[in-house]
Amino acid sequence: ARITLRQLLDHAAEHGYGVPAFNMNNMEQGLAIMEAAEETKSPVILQASRGARAYANDVVLAKLIDALVEIHPDIPVCMHLDHGNNEATCVTAIQYGFTSVMMDGSLKEDGKTPADYAYNSGITRRVVDMAHWGGVSVEGEIGVLGSLEMGGGEQEDGHGVEGAVSHDQLLTDPEQAVEFVKDTHVDALAVAMGTSHGAYKFSRKPDGAVLAMNVIEEIHRRLPNMHLVMHGSSSVPEELQEIINKYGGQMKPTWGVPVEEIQRGIKHGVRKINIDTDNRMALTGAIRKVLTENPSEFDPRKYLTPAMAAMRKLCKERFEQFGTAGNA
Ligand code: G3H
Ligand code: 13P
Ligand code: NA
Ligand code: ZN
């Protein structure tokens, strides 16, 4: 059945677990996530970005979610908008059946330019007021996501914020987090502590200087009842880098967020953990393998079936590692 982010994360907080929020753009990703949830008896957060909505078409996406919920009647499903950039994207997501929206006002509408506090708190509060009328949850973000190590500028995969971002902005100010929650009434709060989107987060295994989990602990101390969200939480597993590169890919060496750091976060109020890149890598590695080993193959099912299996495996691992398993 469909549930809201608030319902799901309240349960997660009560029982001390975290929930991976997996991005999806198509049927294969949707099936893989739901099969992993079924096999581990996990509640699910499916999230779609604006890019996913444009790629799949809103109507296709909405009916696909209906189908996934119908196929898995015992799995609680939260359908979440990832990185909504204005009121309209959030309202239209709700019209298509999303039970939760992220209003990311940490950046302006272009998704690149850091916004000031007044803009962020104002637009987030307007979305919260509107969404709550319809029983829909809202995630807000305070602080700008970006690499402390690389100075927050453009990252190698094209994600990244525009212009100079100060070191300060890349770490959420706990004081401002308290103010933001009071001003906006969000159900969940994304915070910045050094992660960034995409595969190229850290040039070596991250330590506390570049992945500031202590910021999360400080925010949790001040906001013990707030559900915290970690974006950019792919672990970018070395095995997946190796598979991709073995079969013709060209990923440069890189590090993501170690699972044990996420587990530490879960002990300190982190309830929603956003993962897209790891699944992209699992799918791509499997597809490259089939096509490299069988160059005469052209039936998409021949590479999409192993691709789904690789994604299902990764999702199952995260459900187990975050303590989500067994909570459906
Ligand atoms: O925010 C980043 C997520 O990985 C979604 O990416 O905007 O390319 O769909 P996307
Ligand atoms: P990754 O790129 O680390 O998977 O992060 C995804 C994300 O934060 C989506 O909002
Ligand atoms: Na989100
Ligand atoms: Zn994100």
Short mmCIF file of C-alpha atoms and ligand atoms in Angstrom, two decimals:
data_model
loop_
_atom_site.label_atom_id
_atom_site.label_comp_id
_atom_site.label_asym_id
_atom_site.label_seq_id
_atom_site.Cartn_x
_atom_site.Cartn_y
_atom_site.Cartn_z
CA ALA A 1 0.00 0.00 0.00
CA ARG A 2 1.00 3.59 -0.54
CA ILE A 3 2.12 5.52 2.54
CA THR A 4 3.59 8.94 3.17
CA LEU A 5 7.19 9.70 4.01
CA ARG A 6 6.07 10.91 7.44
CA GLN A 7 4.36 7.60 8.23
CA LEU A 8 7.33 5.57 7.06
CA LEU A 9 10.04 7.63 8.77
CA ASP A 10 8.10 7.84 12.04
CA HIS A 11 8.12 4.02 12.07
CA ALA A 12 11.83 3.97 11.15
CA ALA A 13 12.66 6.36 14.00
CA GLU A 14 10.64 4.37 16.49
CA HIS A 15 12.47 1.19 15.50
CA GLY A 16 15.90 2.71 14.84
CA TYR A 17 16.38 1.90 11.17
CA GLY A 18 17.07 3.85 7.97
CA VAL A 19 15.32 3.62 4.60
CA PRO A 20 17.19 3.82 1.30
CA ALA A 21 15.45 6.12 -1.19
CA PHE A 22 16.20 4.65 -4.59
CA ASN A 23 15.83 6.78 -7.71
CA MET A 24 13.84 5.26 -10.55
CA ASN A 25 13.30 6.23 -14.16
CA ASN A 26 11.87 3.11 -15.78
CA MET A 27 10.15 -0.23 -15.38
CA GLU A 28 13.36 -2.22 -14.88
CA GLN A 29 14.47 -0.08 -11.94
CA GLY A 30 10.98 -0.17 -10.42
CA LEU A 31 10.75 -3.96 -10.67
CA ALA A 32 14.27 -4.45 -9.26
CA ILE A 33 13.63 -2.23 -6.22
CA MET A 34 10.26 -3.83 -5.46
CA GLU A 35 11.56 -7.40 -5.83
CA ALA A 36 14.41 -6.58 -3.45
CA ALA A 37 11.88 -5.12 -1.00
CA GLU A 38 9.69 -8.19 -1.29
CA GLU A 39 12.60 -10.57 -0.71
CA THR A 40 13.76 -8.66 2.37
CA LYS A 41 10.30 -7.59 3.61
CA SER A 42 11.29 -3.92 3.50
CA PRO A 43 9.22 -0.75 3.20
CA VAL A 44 10.26 1.30 0.18
CA ILE A 45 10.92 4.86 -0.89
CA LEU A 46 10.77 5.16 -4.67
CA GLN A 47 11.92 8.57 -5.82
CA ALA A 48 11.71 10.27 -9.18
CA SER A 49 13.60 13.41 -10.14
CA ARG A 50 12.32 16.04 -12.56
CA GLY A 51 14.59 14.37 -15.09
CA ALA A 52 12.95 11.00 -14.40
CA ARG A 53 9.50 12.49 -14.86
CA ALA A 54 10.49 13.99 -18.19
CA TYR A 55 12.23 10.79 -19.30
CA ALA A 56 9.47 8.33 -18.46
CA ASN A 57 6.49 10.68 -18.87
CA ASP A 58 4.39 11.54 -15.80
CA VAL A 59 1.48 9.34 -16.88
CA VAL A 60 3.68 6.29 -17.50
CA LEU A 61 5.43 6.83 -14.19
CA ALA A 62 2.15 7.19 -12.27
CA LYS A 63 0.66 4.00 -13.78
CA LEU A 64 3.93 2.15 -13.25
CA ILE A 65 3.79 2.99 -9.55
CA ASP A 66 0.15 1.84 -9.46
CA ALA A 67 1.26 -1.46 -10.96
CA LEU A 68 4.19 -1.91 -8.55
CA VAL A 69 1.91 -1.24 -5.56
CA GLU A 70 -0.68 -3.69 -6.91
CA ILE A 71 1.92 -6.44 -7.52
CA HIS A 72 3.31 -6.05 -3.98
CA PRO A 73 0.26 -5.43 -1.77
CA ASP A 74 2.12 -6.08 1.48
CA ILE A 75 5.00 -3.66 0.86
CA PRO A 76 4.53 -0.08 2.12
CA VAL A 77 5.53 2.28 -0.71
CA CYS A 78 6.30 5.97 -0.43
CA MET A 79 6.42 7.72 -3.81
CA HIS A 80 8.66 10.75 -3.46
CA LEU A 81 9.64 13.66 -5.71
CA ASP A 82 13.42 14.10 -5.58
CA HIS A 83 14.72 17.69 -5.76
CA GLY A 84 11.55 19.59 -6.61
CA ASN A 85 12.66 23.10 -7.64
CA ASN A 86 9.48 25.18 -7.29
CA GLU A 87 5.85 25.07 -6.16
CA ALA A 88 4.58 23.85 -9.53
CA THR A 89 6.83 20.75 -9.76
CA CYS A 90 5.68 19.79 -6.27
CA VAL A 91 1.97 20.31 -6.97
CA THR A 92 2.02 18.38 -10.23
CA ALA A 93 3.84 15.48 -8.55
CA ILE A 94 1.06 15.37 -5.96
CA GLN A 95 -1.53 15.34 -8.76
CA TYR A 96 0.17 12.23 -10.16
CA GLY A 97 -0.06 10.39 -6.84
CA PHE A 98 3.24 11.16 -5.12
CA THR A 99 2.82 10.88 -1.35
CA SER A 100 5.89 12.98 -0.60
CA VAL A 101 7.80 15.81 -2.25
CA MET A 102 11.19 17.36 -1.76
CA MET A 103 11.22 21.13 -2.10
CA ASP A 104 14.92 21.84 -2.57
CA GLY A 105 15.14 25.55 -1.93
CA SER A 106 18.82 25.39 -1.03
CA LEU A 107 19.31 26.17 -4.71
CA LYS A 108 17.40 28.54 -6.99
CA GLU A 109 15.05 27.17 -9.65
CA ASP A 110 17.96 26.47 -12.01
CA GLY A 111 19.12 23.79 -9.58
CA LYS A 112 22.63 25.27 -9.57
CA THR A 113 22.72 28.64 -7.87
CA PRO A 114 22.82 28.64 -4.06
CA ALA A 115 19.82 30.48 -2.62
CA ASP A 116 19.65 32.59 0.54
CA TYR A 117 17.84 31.58 3.73
CA ALA A 118 14.79 33.78 3.13
CA TYR A 119 14.19 32.29 -0.31
CA ASN A 120 14.65 28.72 0.93
CA SER A 121 12.51 28.99 4.04
CA GLY A 122 9.80 30.98 2.21
CA ILE A 123 9.31 28.62 -0.73
CA THR A 124 9.62 25.52 1.46
CA ARG A 125 6.98 26.82 3.87
CA ARG A 126 4.59 27.52 0.98
CA VAL A 127 5.03 23.97 -0.33
CA VAL A 128 4.57 22.50 3.17
CA ASP A 129 1.33 24.43 3.69
CA MET A 130 -0.03 23.23 0.35
CA ALA A 131 1.19 19.61 0.62
CA HIS A 132 -0.08 19.15 4.15
CA TRP A 133 -3.60 20.16 3.09
CA GLY A 134 -3.53 17.00 0.96
CA GLY A 135 -1.81 14.77 3.52
CA VAL A 136 1.47 14.76 1.55
CA SER A 137 4.86 14.90 3.26
CA VAL A 138 7.64 17.38 2.51
CA GLU A 139 11.43 17.10 2.64
CA GLY A 140 13.40 20.35 2.75
CA GLU A 141 17.14 21.00 2.48
CA ILE A 142 19.32 23.40 4.40
CA GLY A 143 22.95 23.80 3.38
CA VAL A 144 24.38 23.24 -0.10
CA LEU A 145 25.34 19.77 -1.23
CA GLY A 146 28.88 19.66 -2.56
CA SER A 147 32.34 18.28 -2.13
CA LEU A 148 34.38 19.79 0.69
CA GLU A 149 37.42 18.18 -0.87
CA MET A 150 36.88 19.74 -4.28
CA GLY A 151 35.54 23.06 -3.03
CA GLY A 152 31.95 22.52 -4.11
CA GLY A 153 32.47 23.55 -7.72
CA GLU A 154 31.48 21.64 -10.82
CA GLN A 155 32.08 17.93 -10.37
CA GLU A 156 33.39 15.60 -13.00
CA ASP A 157 29.99 14.19 -13.88
CA GLY A 158 28.50 17.61 -14.55
CA HIS A 159 26.55 17.78 -11.30
CA GLY A 160 27.58 20.57 -8.98
CA VAL A 161 26.73 24.05 -7.91
CA GLU A 162 27.32 27.21 -9.89
CA GLY A 163 29.97 29.70 -8.87
CA ALA A 164 31.87 29.92 -5.65
CA VAL A 165 30.40 28.17 -2.65
CA SER A 166 32.02 28.84 0.67
CA HIS A 167 33.18 26.02 2.89
CA ASP A 168 30.50 27.19 5.38
CA GLN A 169 27.63 26.59 2.97
CA LEU A 170 28.80 23.03 2.31
CA LEU A 171 28.22 22.15 5.96
CA THR A 172 24.76 22.70 7.39
CA ASP A 173 24.84 25.15 10.30
CA PRO A 174 23.06 23.29 13.14
CA GLU A 175 21.66 26.56 14.47
CA GLN A 176 20.16 27.39 11.08
CA ALA A 177 18.76 23.87 10.82
CA VAL A 178 16.78 24.45 14.02
CA GLU A 179 15.47 27.77 12.70
CA PHE A 180 14.57 26.22 9.33
CA VAL A 181 12.54 23.41 10.89
CA LYS A 182 10.69 25.94 13.05
CA ASP A 183 10.02 28.22 10.05
CA THR A 184 8.98 25.55 7.53
CA HIS A 185 7.38 22.59 9.39
CA VAL A 186 9.10 20.08 7.08
CA ASP A 187 8.64 16.36 7.77
CA ALA A 188 12.24 15.49 6.88
CA LEU A 189 15.39 17.55 6.59
CA ALA A 190 18.23 17.03 4.13
CA VAL A 191 21.53 18.33 5.46
CA ALA A 192 24.94 18.98 3.90
CA MET A 193 28.01 17.28 5.38
CA GLY A 194 30.33 16.80 2.44
CA THR A 195 28.56 14.37 0.13
CA SER A 196 27.84 15.26 -3.47
CA HIS A 197 25.79 13.65 -6.24
CA GLY A 198 27.33 11.28 -8.75
CA ALA A 199 30.27 8.89 -8.74
CA TYR A 200 33.11 11.34 -8.02
CA LYS A 201 32.67 12.28 -4.39
CA PHE A 202 36.08 11.66 -2.81
CA SER A 203 39.55 10.97 -4.21
CA ARG A 204 40.36 8.58 -1.38
CA LYS A 205 38.50 6.81 1.40
CA PRO A 206 36.79 9.75 3.17
CA ASP A 207 37.75 10.81 6.69
CA GLY A 208 36.07 13.32 8.98
CA ALA A 209 37.69 16.26 7.18
CA VAL A 210 35.75 15.63 3.97
CA LEU A 211 32.75 13.66 5.28
CA ALA A 212 31.60 15.52 8.37
CA MET A 213 29.33 13.03 10.11
CA ASN A 214 29.86 15.04 13.31
CA VAL A 215 27.62 17.73 11.78
CA ILE A 216 24.81 15.17 11.63
CA GLU A 217 25.39 14.24 15.25
CA GLU A 218 25.23 17.90 16.27
CA ILE A 219 22.02 18.51 14.30
CA HIS A 220 20.47 15.37 15.81
CA ARG A 221 21.36 16.62 19.30
CA ARG A 222 19.46 19.84 18.64
CA LEU A 223 16.61 18.29 16.65
CA PRO A 224 16.19 14.82 18.19
CA ASN A 225 12.73 14.34 16.63
CA MET A 226 13.57 15.44 13.10
CA HIS A 227 14.03 12.83 10.38
CA LEU A 228 17.38 13.58 8.70
CA VAL A 229 18.12 12.84 5.06
CA MET A 230 21.49 12.10 3.50
CA HIS A 231 21.77 12.90 -0.21
CA GLY A 232 24.65 11.73 -2.37
CA SER A 233 24.86 8.51 -0.38
CA SER A 234 26.03 6.05 -2.98
CA SER A 235 29.00 4.01 -1.82
CA VAL A 236 30.40 3.69 -5.37
CA PRO A 237 31.60 0.11 -4.73
CA GLU A 238 35.01 -0.75 -6.10
CA GLU A 239 33.66 -4.09 -7.47
CA LEU A 240 31.20 -2.19 -9.65
CA GLN A 241 33.91 0.19 -10.89
CA GLU A 242 35.95 -2.89 -11.79
CA ILE A 243 33.13 -4.60 -13.67
CA ILE A 244 32.38 -1.45 -15.66
CA ASN A 245 36.05 -0.93 -16.54
CA LYS A 246 36.67 -4.60 -17.30
CA TYR A 247 34.00 -4.51 -19.99
CA GLY A 248 35.03 -1.35 -21.81
CA GLY A 249 33.96 1.39 -19.40
CA GLN A 250 36.22 4.26 -18.43
CA MET A 251 35.49 5.24 -14.85
CA LYS A 252 38.30 6.96 -13.03
CA PRO A 253 39.24 5.72 -9.53
CA THR A 254 36.88 7.21 -6.95
CA TRP A 255 35.35 6.78 -3.49
CA GLY A 256 31.80 7.14 -2.30
CA VAL A 257 30.19 7.16 1.14
CA PRO A 258 31.20 4.05 3.12
CA VAL A 259 28.20 2.04 4.34
CA GLU A 260 29.57 2.15 7.90
CA GLU A 261 29.37 5.97 7.86
CA ILE A 262 25.72 5.74 6.84
CA GLN A 263 25.14 3.24 9.64
CA ARG A 264 26.69 5.75 12.02
CA GLY A 265 24.28 8.36 10.67
CA ILE A 266 21.32 6.04 11.26
CA LYS A 267 22.31 5.93 14.94
CA HIS A 268 22.01 9.74 14.93
CA GLY A 269 18.68 10.49 13.29
CA VAL A 270 19.34 9.72 9.61
CA ARG A 271 16.21 7.99 8.29
CA LYS A 272 16.27 8.52 4.50
CA ILE A 273 19.37 7.70 2.46
CA ASN A 274 19.35 8.74 -1.20
CA ILE A 275 20.95 6.31 -3.64
CA ASP A 276 20.99 6.58 -7.42
CA THR A 277 24.59 6.23 -8.66
CA ASP A 278 25.18 2.75 -7.16
CA ASN A 279 22.17 1.39 -9.03
CA ARG A 280 23.19 3.12 -12.25
CA MET A 281 26.56 1.42 -11.92
CA ALA A 282 25.06 -2.00 -11.14
CA LEU A 283 22.83 -1.80 -14.22
CA THR A 284 25.57 -0.50 -16.51
CA GLY A 285 28.16 -3.05 -15.37
CA ALA A 286 25.79 -5.94 -16.08
CA ILE A 287 24.76 -4.55 -19.47
CA ARG A 288 28.40 -3.97 -20.51
CA LYS A 289 29.28 -7.53 -19.52
CA VAL A 290 26.53 -9.11 -21.62
CA LEU A 291 27.20 -6.93 -24.65
CA THR A 292 30.98 -7.43 -24.46
CA GLU A 293 30.73 -11.18 -24.05
CA ASN A 294 27.95 -11.58 -26.62
CA PRO A 295 28.52 -8.94 -29.30
CA SER A 296 25.96 -10.53 -31.60
CA GLU A 297 23.15 -10.17 -29.02
CA PHE A 298 20.44 -7.57 -29.66
CA ASP A 299 17.44 -8.71 -27.63
CA PRO A 300 17.15 -6.08 -24.84
CA ARG A 301 15.81 -8.69 -22.44
CA LYS A 302 19.14 -10.50 -22.67
CA TYR A 303 20.96 -7.60 -21.04
CA LEU A 304 18.16 -6.01 -19.03
CA THR A 305 17.39 -9.22 -17.13
CA PRO A 306 20.93 -9.51 -15.67
CA ALA A 307 20.92 -5.73 -15.19
CA MET A 308 17.79 -5.98 -13.05
CA ALA A 309 19.36 -8.86 -11.10
CA ALA A 310 22.46 -6.76 -10.35
CA MET A 311 20.32 -3.83 -9.18
CA ARG A 312 18.12 -6.11 -7.10
CA LYS A 313 21.23 -7.46 -5.37
CA LEU A 314 22.47 -3.97 -4.53
CA CYS A 315 19.07 -2.88 -3.20
CA LYS A 316 18.81 -5.99 -1.03
CA GLU A 317 22.25 -5.27 0.46
CA ARG A 318 21.23 -1.72 1.39
CA PHE A 319 17.90 -2.85 2.90
CA GLU A 320 19.85 -5.26 5.07
CA GLN A 321 22.70 -2.86 5.94
CA PHE A 322 20.34 -0.01 6.92
CA GLY A 323 18.10 -2.25 9.06
CA THR A 324 15.10 -1.73 6.75
CA ALA A 325 14.73 -5.47 6.17
CA GLY A 326 11.93 -7.12 8.13
CA ASN A 327 10.02 -3.87 8.69
CA ALA A 328 7.41 -4.18 5.91
O1 G3H B 1 19.78 14.36 -7.76
C1 G3H B 1 20.34 13.45 -8.34
C2 G3H B 1 19.70 12.17 -8.62
O2 G3H B 1 20.71 11.21 -8.79
C3 G3H B 1 18.79 12.24 -9.83
O3 G3H B 1 19.53 12.50 -10.98
O4 G3H B 1 18.41 14.45 -12.06
O5 G3H B 1 19.90 12.89 -13.36
O6 G3H B 1 17.63 12.15 -12.58
P1 G3H B 1 18.82 13.03 -12.32
P1 13P B 2 24.07 9.47 -5.41
O1 13P B 2 24.49 10.17 -6.68
O2 13P B 2 25.18 9.39 -4.43
O3 13P B 2 23.46 8.14 -5.68
O4 13P B 2 22.95 10.39 -4.72
C1 13P B 2 21.63 10.40 -5.20
C2 13P B 2 20.80 11.50 -4.59
O5 13P B 2 21.18 12.16 -3.64
C3 13P B 2 19.49 11.74 -5.19
O6 13P B 2 18.82 12.82 -4.63
NA NA B 3 14.84 13.70 -2.08
ZN ZN B 4 19.96 14.46 -4.00
#
